[in-house]
Short mmCIF file of C-alpha atoms in Angstrom, two decimals:
data_model
loop_
_atom_site.label_atom_id
_atom_site.label_comp_id
_atom_site.label_asym_id
_atom_site.label_seq_id
_atom_site.Cartn_x
_atom_site.Cartn_y
_atom_site.Cartn_z
CA MET A 1 0.00 0.00 0.00
CA ARG A 2 1.33 3.47 -0.91
CA PRO A 3 2.77 5.26 2.16
CA LEU A 4 0.86 8.30 3.38
CA THR A 5 2.37 11.74 3.86
CA ALA A 6 1.36 14.69 6.02
CA SER A 7 -0.42 16.18 3.00
CA THR A 8 -2.24 13.00 1.91
CA LEU A 9 -3.36 11.84 5.36
CA ARG A 10 -6.92 13.20 5.34
CA GLY A 11 -10.55 12.39 5.96
CA VAL A 12 -12.59 9.96 8.03
CA TRP A 13 -10.93 6.73 9.13
CA ALA A 14 -12.89 3.86 10.69
CA THR A 15 -11.60 1.55 13.37
CA ALA A 16 -11.75 -2.24 13.41
CA LEU A 17 -14.03 -2.96 16.39
CA LEU A 18 -13.53 -6.44 17.85
CA PRO A 19 -16.57 -8.73 18.19
CA ILE A 20 -15.99 -10.60 21.47
CA ARG A 21 -17.54 -14.00 22.25
CA ASP A 22 -18.76 -14.99 25.70
CA ASP A 23 -15.51 -16.90 26.25
CA GLU A 24 -13.46 -13.69 25.64
CA THR A 25 -12.14 -14.80 22.25
CA ILE A 26 -12.38 -12.63 19.12
CA ASP A 27 -14.97 -13.75 16.58
CA PHE A 28 -12.92 -13.28 13.41
CA ASP A 29 -15.82 -14.30 11.15
CA ARG A 30 -17.95 -11.45 12.47
CA LEU A 31 -14.93 -9.17 12.31
CA ALA A 32 -14.47 -9.96 8.61
CA THR A 33 -18.15 -9.14 7.97
CA ALA A 34 -17.84 -5.82 9.76
CA LEU A 35 -14.63 -5.00 7.93
CA ASP A 36 -16.21 -5.69 4.55
CA ARG A 37 -19.05 -3.32 5.42
CA VAL A 38 -16.61 -0.60 6.42
CA LEU A 39 -14.69 -1.04 3.18
CA ALA A 40 -17.91 -0.56 1.19
CA SER A 41 -18.92 2.56 3.12
CA GLY A 42 -16.79 5.27 1.51
CA VAL A 43 -14.54 6.05 4.48
CA HIS A 44 -11.04 7.20 3.58
CA GLY A 45 -9.26 4.40 5.39
CA VAL A 46 -9.27 1.74 8.10
CA TYR A 47 -7.11 1.58 11.21
CA THR A 48 -6.56 -0.94 13.97
CA ASN A 49 -5.72 -0.97 17.64
CA GLY A 50 -6.79 2.42 18.85
CA THR A 51 -8.45 2.56 22.24
CA ALA A 52 -11.73 1.40 20.69
CA GLY A 53 -9.88 -1.57 19.21
CA GLU A 54 -8.86 -2.74 22.70
CA PHE A 55 -5.20 -2.98 21.64
CA HIS A 56 -4.07 -3.35 25.24
CA THR A 57 -5.85 -6.73 25.50
CA LEU A 58 -4.42 -8.46 22.41
CA THR A 59 -2.08 -11.43 22.53
CA ASP A 60 0.66 -11.57 19.92
CA ALA A 61 -1.23 -14.27 18.02
CA GLU A 62 -4.40 -12.15 17.96
CA TYR A 63 -2.41 -9.10 16.92
CA ASP A 64 -0.91 -10.91 13.95
CA ARG A 65 -4.17 -12.54 12.86
CA LEU A 66 -6.03 -9.22 13.04
CA HIS A 67 -3.42 -7.44 10.95
CA GLU A 68 -3.17 -10.17 8.35
CA LEU A 69 -6.96 -9.98 7.89
CA VAL A 70 -7.03 -6.17 7.69
CA ALA A 71 -4.06 -5.98 5.34
CA GLN A 72 -5.50 -8.60 2.99
CA ARG A 73 -9.02 -7.13 2.85
CA CYS A 74 -7.90 -3.51 2.53
CA ALA A 75 -5.34 -4.28 -0.15
CA ALA A 76 -7.95 -6.21 -2.14
CA ALA A 77 -10.40 -3.30 -1.85
CA GLY A 78 -7.77 -0.65 -2.60
CA VAL A 79 -8.50 1.15 0.69
CA PRO A 80 -5.59 2.65 2.68
CA PHE A 81 -4.98 1.11 6.08
CA GLN A 82 -3.02 1.98 9.18
CA LEU A 83 -1.91 -0.67 11.65
CA GLY A 84 -1.79 0.18 15.33
CA ALA A 85 1.36 -1.13 16.98
CA GLY A 86 0.96 0.45 20.38
CA HIS A 87 1.61 -1.33 23.65
CA PRO A 88 2.08 0.00 27.20
CA SER A 89 5.59 -1.51 27.05
CA GLY A 90 7.97 0.34 24.77
CA GLN A 91 9.97 -2.84 24.17
CA LEU A 92 6.88 -4.78 23.06
CA SER A 93 5.83 -1.79 20.94
CA LEU A 94 9.07 -2.10 18.97
CA GLN A 95 8.36 -5.77 18.31
CA ARG A 96 4.83 -5.00 17.12
CA ILE A 97 6.02 -2.11 14.95
CA ALA A 98 8.46 -4.44 13.19
CA ARG A 99 5.72 -7.01 12.51
CA ALA A 100 3.31 -4.32 11.30
CA ALA A 101 5.97 -2.85 9.01
CA ALA A 102 6.37 -6.20 7.27
CA LEU A 103 2.79 -5.86 5.99
CA ARG A 104 3.64 -2.45 4.41
CA PRO A 105 0.61 -0.47 5.60
CA SER A 106 -0.04 3.14 4.65
CA ALA A 107 1.17 4.13 8.14
CA ILE A 108 1.72 2.66 11.59
CA GLN A 109 0.04 4.16 14.64
CA VAL A 110 2.11 4.23 17.83
CA VAL A 111 1.61 5.23 21.44
CA LEU A 112 4.16 6.36 23.99
CA PRO A 113 5.26 3.87 26.68
CA ASP A 114 2.65 4.28 29.35
CA TRP A 115 3.55 3.03 32.82
CA LEU A 116 5.57 6.14 33.70
CA PRO A 117 5.13 9.64 32.24
CA LEU A 118 7.91 10.67 29.85
CA GLY A 119 9.88 13.89 29.75
CA PRO A 120 10.21 15.81 26.46
CA ASP A 121 13.60 14.32 25.57
CA GLU A 122 12.26 10.84 26.36
CA VAL A 123 9.28 11.44 24.06
CA LEU A 124 11.66 12.38 21.26
CA ALA A 125 13.85 9.35 21.93
CA ALA A 126 10.82 7.04 21.97
CA VAL A 127 9.37 8.22 18.67
CA ALA A 128 12.77 8.33 16.95
CA ARG A 129 13.47 4.71 17.94
CA MET A 130 10.02 3.66 16.74
CA ALA A 131 10.65 5.34 13.39
CA GLU A 132 13.90 3.39 12.97
CA VAL A 133 12.12 0.08 13.54
CA ALA A 134 9.27 1.01 11.18
CA ASP A 135 11.62 0.52 8.23
CA GLY A 136 10.40 3.38 6.08
CA VAL A 137 6.69 3.09 6.92
CA PRO A 138 5.45 6.48 8.20
CA LEU A 139 4.24 6.89 11.78
CA VAL A 140 1.19 8.50 13.36
CA LEU A 141 1.40 9.28 17.09
CA TYR A 142 -1.78 8.40 18.95
CA ASN A 143 -1.99 10.70 21.99
CA PRO A 144 -5.56 10.55 23.38
CA PRO A 145 -6.74 12.14 26.62
CA CYS A 146 -6.16 8.90 28.56
CA ALA A 147 -2.44 8.79 27.66
CA LYS A 148 -0.24 9.25 30.70
CA THR A 149 2.14 11.53 28.74
CA GLN A 150 0.28 14.43 27.13
CA VAL A 151 2.21 16.02 24.28
CA PRO A 152 1.72 19.82 23.99
CA PRO A 153 1.82 21.64 20.65
CA GLU A 154 5.41 22.82 21.10
CA LEU A 155 6.65 19.26 21.61
CA HIS A 156 4.68 18.13 18.56
CA GLY A 157 6.69 20.76 16.70
CA ARG A 158 9.97 19.30 17.93
CA LEU A 159 8.83 15.82 16.91
CA ALA A 160 7.88 17.05 13.43
CA ALA A 161 11.29 18.69 13.01
CA GLU A 162 13.41 15.86 14.38
CA VAL A 163 11.51 12.73 13.26
CA PRO A 164 10.59 13.16 9.57
CA ALA A 165 8.92 9.73 9.52
CA LEU A 166 6.18 11.12 11.78
CA ILE A 167 3.38 12.38 9.50
CA GLY A 168 0.40 12.80 11.81
CA VAL A 169 -1.01 12.89 15.31
CA LYS A 170 -4.30 11.90 16.93
CA VAL A 171 -5.01 14.47 19.64
CA PRO A 172 -7.99 15.70 21.66
CA GLY A 173 -7.85 19.12 20.00
CA GLY A 174 -8.58 22.26 21.95
CA ASP A 175 -9.67 25.85 21.79
CA ASP A 176 -8.66 28.52 19.26
CA ASP A 177 -5.45 29.21 21.15
CA TRP A 178 -4.47 25.52 21.05
CA TYR A 179 -4.98 25.38 17.28
CA ARG A 180 -2.90 28.53 16.83
CA ARG A 181 -0.08 27.08 18.92
CA MET A 182 -0.30 23.81 17.00
CA ALA A 183 -0.16 25.55 13.62
CA ASP A 184 2.80 27.67 14.70
CA ALA A 185 4.70 24.68 16.10
CA VAL A 186 3.96 22.10 13.41
CA GLY A 187 3.98 24.33 10.33
CA GLY A 188 2.05 21.85 8.18
CA ARG A 189 4.51 19.01 8.79
CA LEU A 190 1.93 16.87 10.64
CA ALA A 191 -1.67 15.99 9.77
CA ILE A 192 -3.77 16.81 12.83
CA PHE A 193 -6.52 14.29 13.58
CA VAL A 194 -9.16 15.01 16.21
CA ALA A 195 -12.14 13.24 17.77
CA GLY A 196 -14.74 12.30 15.19
CA HIS A 197 -17.60 14.26 16.72
CA THR A 198 -15.51 17.48 16.64
CA LEU A 199 -14.41 17.14 13.02
CA ALA A 200 -16.34 20.05 11.52
CA SER A 201 -15.19 22.57 14.12
CA GLY A 202 -11.69 21.07 14.04
CA TYR A 203 -11.54 21.22 10.23
CA ALA A 204 -12.51 24.89 10.38
CA ARG A 205 -9.40 25.48 12.52
CA GLY A 206 -6.93 23.30 10.66
CA ALA A 207 -7.62 19.64 11.47
CA ALA A 208 -7.11 17.21 8.57
CA GLY A 209 -9.43 14.43 9.67
CA ALA A 210 -10.58 12.05 12.38
CA TYR A 211 -10.07 8.54 13.61
CA SER A 212 -13.75 8.59 14.02
CA ASN A 213 -16.20 7.57 16.72
CA VAL A 214 -18.88 8.84 14.31
CA ALA A 215 -17.82 6.05 11.95
CA CYS A 216 -18.69 3.66 14.78
CA LEU A 217 -22.27 4.94 14.54
CA SER A 218 -22.35 4.84 10.74
CA PRO A 219 -19.31 4.51 8.50
CA SER A 220 -21.13 5.74 5.41
CA GLY A 221 -22.81 8.54 7.37
CA ALA A 222 -19.44 9.72 8.70
CA ALA A 223 -18.04 9.73 5.15
CA ARG A 224 -21.01 11.77 3.90
CA TRP A 225 -20.53 14.25 6.74
CA TYR A 226 -16.90 14.76 5.78
CA ALA A 227 -17.97 15.50 2.22
CA GLN A 228 -20.37 18.09 3.62
CA ILE A 229 -17.60 19.55 5.79
CA THR A 230 -15.49 20.18 2.71
CA THR A 231 -18.35 21.66 0.66
CA ASP A 232 -20.84 23.26 3.09
CA LEU A 233 -19.08 23.94 6.38
CA ALA A 234 -21.94 25.95 7.89
CA ALA A 235 -24.36 23.04 7.47
CA ALA A 236 -21.74 20.61 8.76
CA LEU A 237 -21.23 22.72 11.89
CA ALA A 238 -24.98 22.75 12.50
CA PHE A 239 -24.97 18.96 12.22
CA GLU A 240 -22.07 18.77 14.68
CA ARG A 241 -24.07 20.73 17.26
CA ARG A 242 -26.94 18.23 17.03
CA LEU A 243 -24.54 15.29 17.12
CA ARG A 244 -22.78 16.61 20.20
CA GLY A 245 -26.15 17.22 21.82
CA PHE A 246 -27.00 13.52 21.38
CA LEU A 247 -23.62 12.46 22.74
CA ASP A 248 -23.87 14.85 25.70
CA THR A 249 -27.35 13.71 26.72
CA ARG A 250 -27.19 9.99 25.88
CA ILE A 251 -23.57 8.80 25.81
CA ALA A 252 -21.85 11.08 28.34
CA PRO A 253 -24.04 9.70 31.19
CA LEU A 254 -22.74 6.22 30.34
CA ALA A 255 -19.18 7.54 30.62
CA ARG A 256 -20.00 9.11 33.98
CA ALA A 257 -21.43 5.75 35.07
CA GLY A 258 -18.00 4.23 34.52
CA TYR A 259 -18.18 2.64 31.08
CA SER A 260 -14.82 2.74 29.29
CA ASP A 261 -14.18 4.33 25.91
CA PRO A 262 -14.16 0.93 24.12
CA ALA A 263 -17.52 0.12 25.70
CA LEU A 264 -18.92 3.46 24.52
CA ASP A 265 -17.63 3.00 20.97
CA LYS A 266 -19.08 -0.49 20.76
CA ALA A 267 -22.38 0.89 22.03
CA LEU A 268 -22.25 3.41 19.17
CA GLY A 269 -21.68 0.53 16.75
CA ALA A 270 -24.68 -1.31 18.17
CA ILE A 271 -26.79 1.86 17.93
CA GLY A 272 -25.87 2.15 14.26
CA GLY A 273 -26.71 -1.51 13.72
CA TRP A 274 -24.59 -1.77 10.58
CA ALA A 275 -22.62 -4.90 11.50
CA PRO A 276 -22.76 -7.82 13.98
CA ILE A 277 -20.22 -6.51 16.46
CA GLY A 278 -22.12 -6.51 19.76
CA THR A 279 -21.41 -4.43 22.84
CA ARG A 280 -19.21 -6.83 24.79
CA VAL A 281 -15.67 -5.70 25.69
CA ARG A 282 -12.92 -7.72 27.27
CA TRP A 283 -12.39 -8.31 30.97
CA PRO A 284 -12.12 -6.54 33.30
CA HIS A 285 -14.24 -3.78 31.73
CA ARG A 286 -18.03 -3.63 31.73
CA TRP A 287 -20.06 -3.25 28.56
CA VAL A 288 -23.33 -1.45 27.88
CA PRO A 289 -26.21 -3.94 28.15
CA GLU A 290 -27.81 -4.80 24.81
CA GLU A 291 -31.26 -3.99 26.20
CA ARG A 292 -30.32 -0.33 26.44
CA ILE A 293 -29.51 -0.06 22.74
CA PRO A 294 -33.03 0.31 21.23
CA ALA A 295 -33.79 3.49 23.18
CA LEU A 296 -30.37 4.92 22.34
CA ARG A 297 -30.88 4.04 18.68
CA ALA A 298 -34.21 5.85 18.62
CA ALA A 299 -32.64 8.95 20.17
CA ALA A 300 -29.77 8.92 17.66
CA ARG A 301 -32.07 8.61 14.68
CA GLU A 302 -34.15 11.50 15.96
CA ALA A 303 -31.14 13.75 16.62
CA VAL A 304 -29.01 13.01 13.53
CA PRO A 305 -31.13 11.16 10.96
CA GLU A 306 -28.68 12.09 8.19
CA LEU A 307 -26.22 9.53 9.54
CA PHE A 308 -28.61 6.69 8.91
CA CYS A 309 -30.28 7.56 5.61
CA GLY A 310 -28.90 6.45 2.29
CA LEU A 311 -27.11 3.43 3.73
CA THR A 312 -24.99 1.43 1.34
CA PRO A 313 -26.45 -1.97 0.37
CA ALA A 314 -23.87 -3.68 2.60
CA GLU A 315 -25.10 -1.76 5.64
CA HIS A 316 -28.71 -2.85 5.39
CA GLY A 317 -29.77 -5.64 7.67
CA SER A 318 -30.81 -6.25 11.23
CA TRP A 319 -28.34 -7.36 13.82
#
């Protein structure tokens, strides 16, 4: 697959959510079905092993099987893919980066070692070593709010200057001042990716795309929204306000009740009903009970019906 650059890394990317059986194993048959539906949806790419992909729970055998499946299906469909090689251990991250690089993805997503916070020089050393092991495959640094080491805009600028293999970052975003600092520090050398539900307002201030929780709700709907963002930003911002209203009133209470981010993203997938993923997440985390999904689905379809109309043929069906 052709390597991405900071200028070509754009758009809405959908994660590979893991269908989990009652015995805690991954149902790879259901995963393949979901992946095929994502590939037919019009999203700009597929990625693995973000927080929603429960990367921290995978054995090496599961990691390799997942990536072989994603690489094969995406290559056959001509859809760019990024492989997540993060691990809380930096040493195990290097091993996973090397195995991901052998599949020649469009990019490899990495996280910083996570048991102890890192100082700025340690952040630079970590990413530089990861880039060496990636063997010419570009890197994207995944730095979500739950990361123990939070990278400020100025340090992103140092990374962009000193590690040319780094082409993008996944970050929480921020206010106008944060975007100004980021633009000044990065100078266009990194593609800035933000949370999916903030994509319109982020795009207006310089974001390039999203590793998208909205694609968990509806991959094709998220792709249509991005098209609207690039052609009718005012309408896309109005949609974002309604979307965030639904998330604030219906999903945020689940977060406050203690459900983890993977559990929330799988609940979004169940609300969308576009693939047989289910809501179960791996031990020791709780998952949103299936019986709560119908009411949440009704609320989503009332708040943001555009996400669910005009589904691709592959997305029709009842799960």
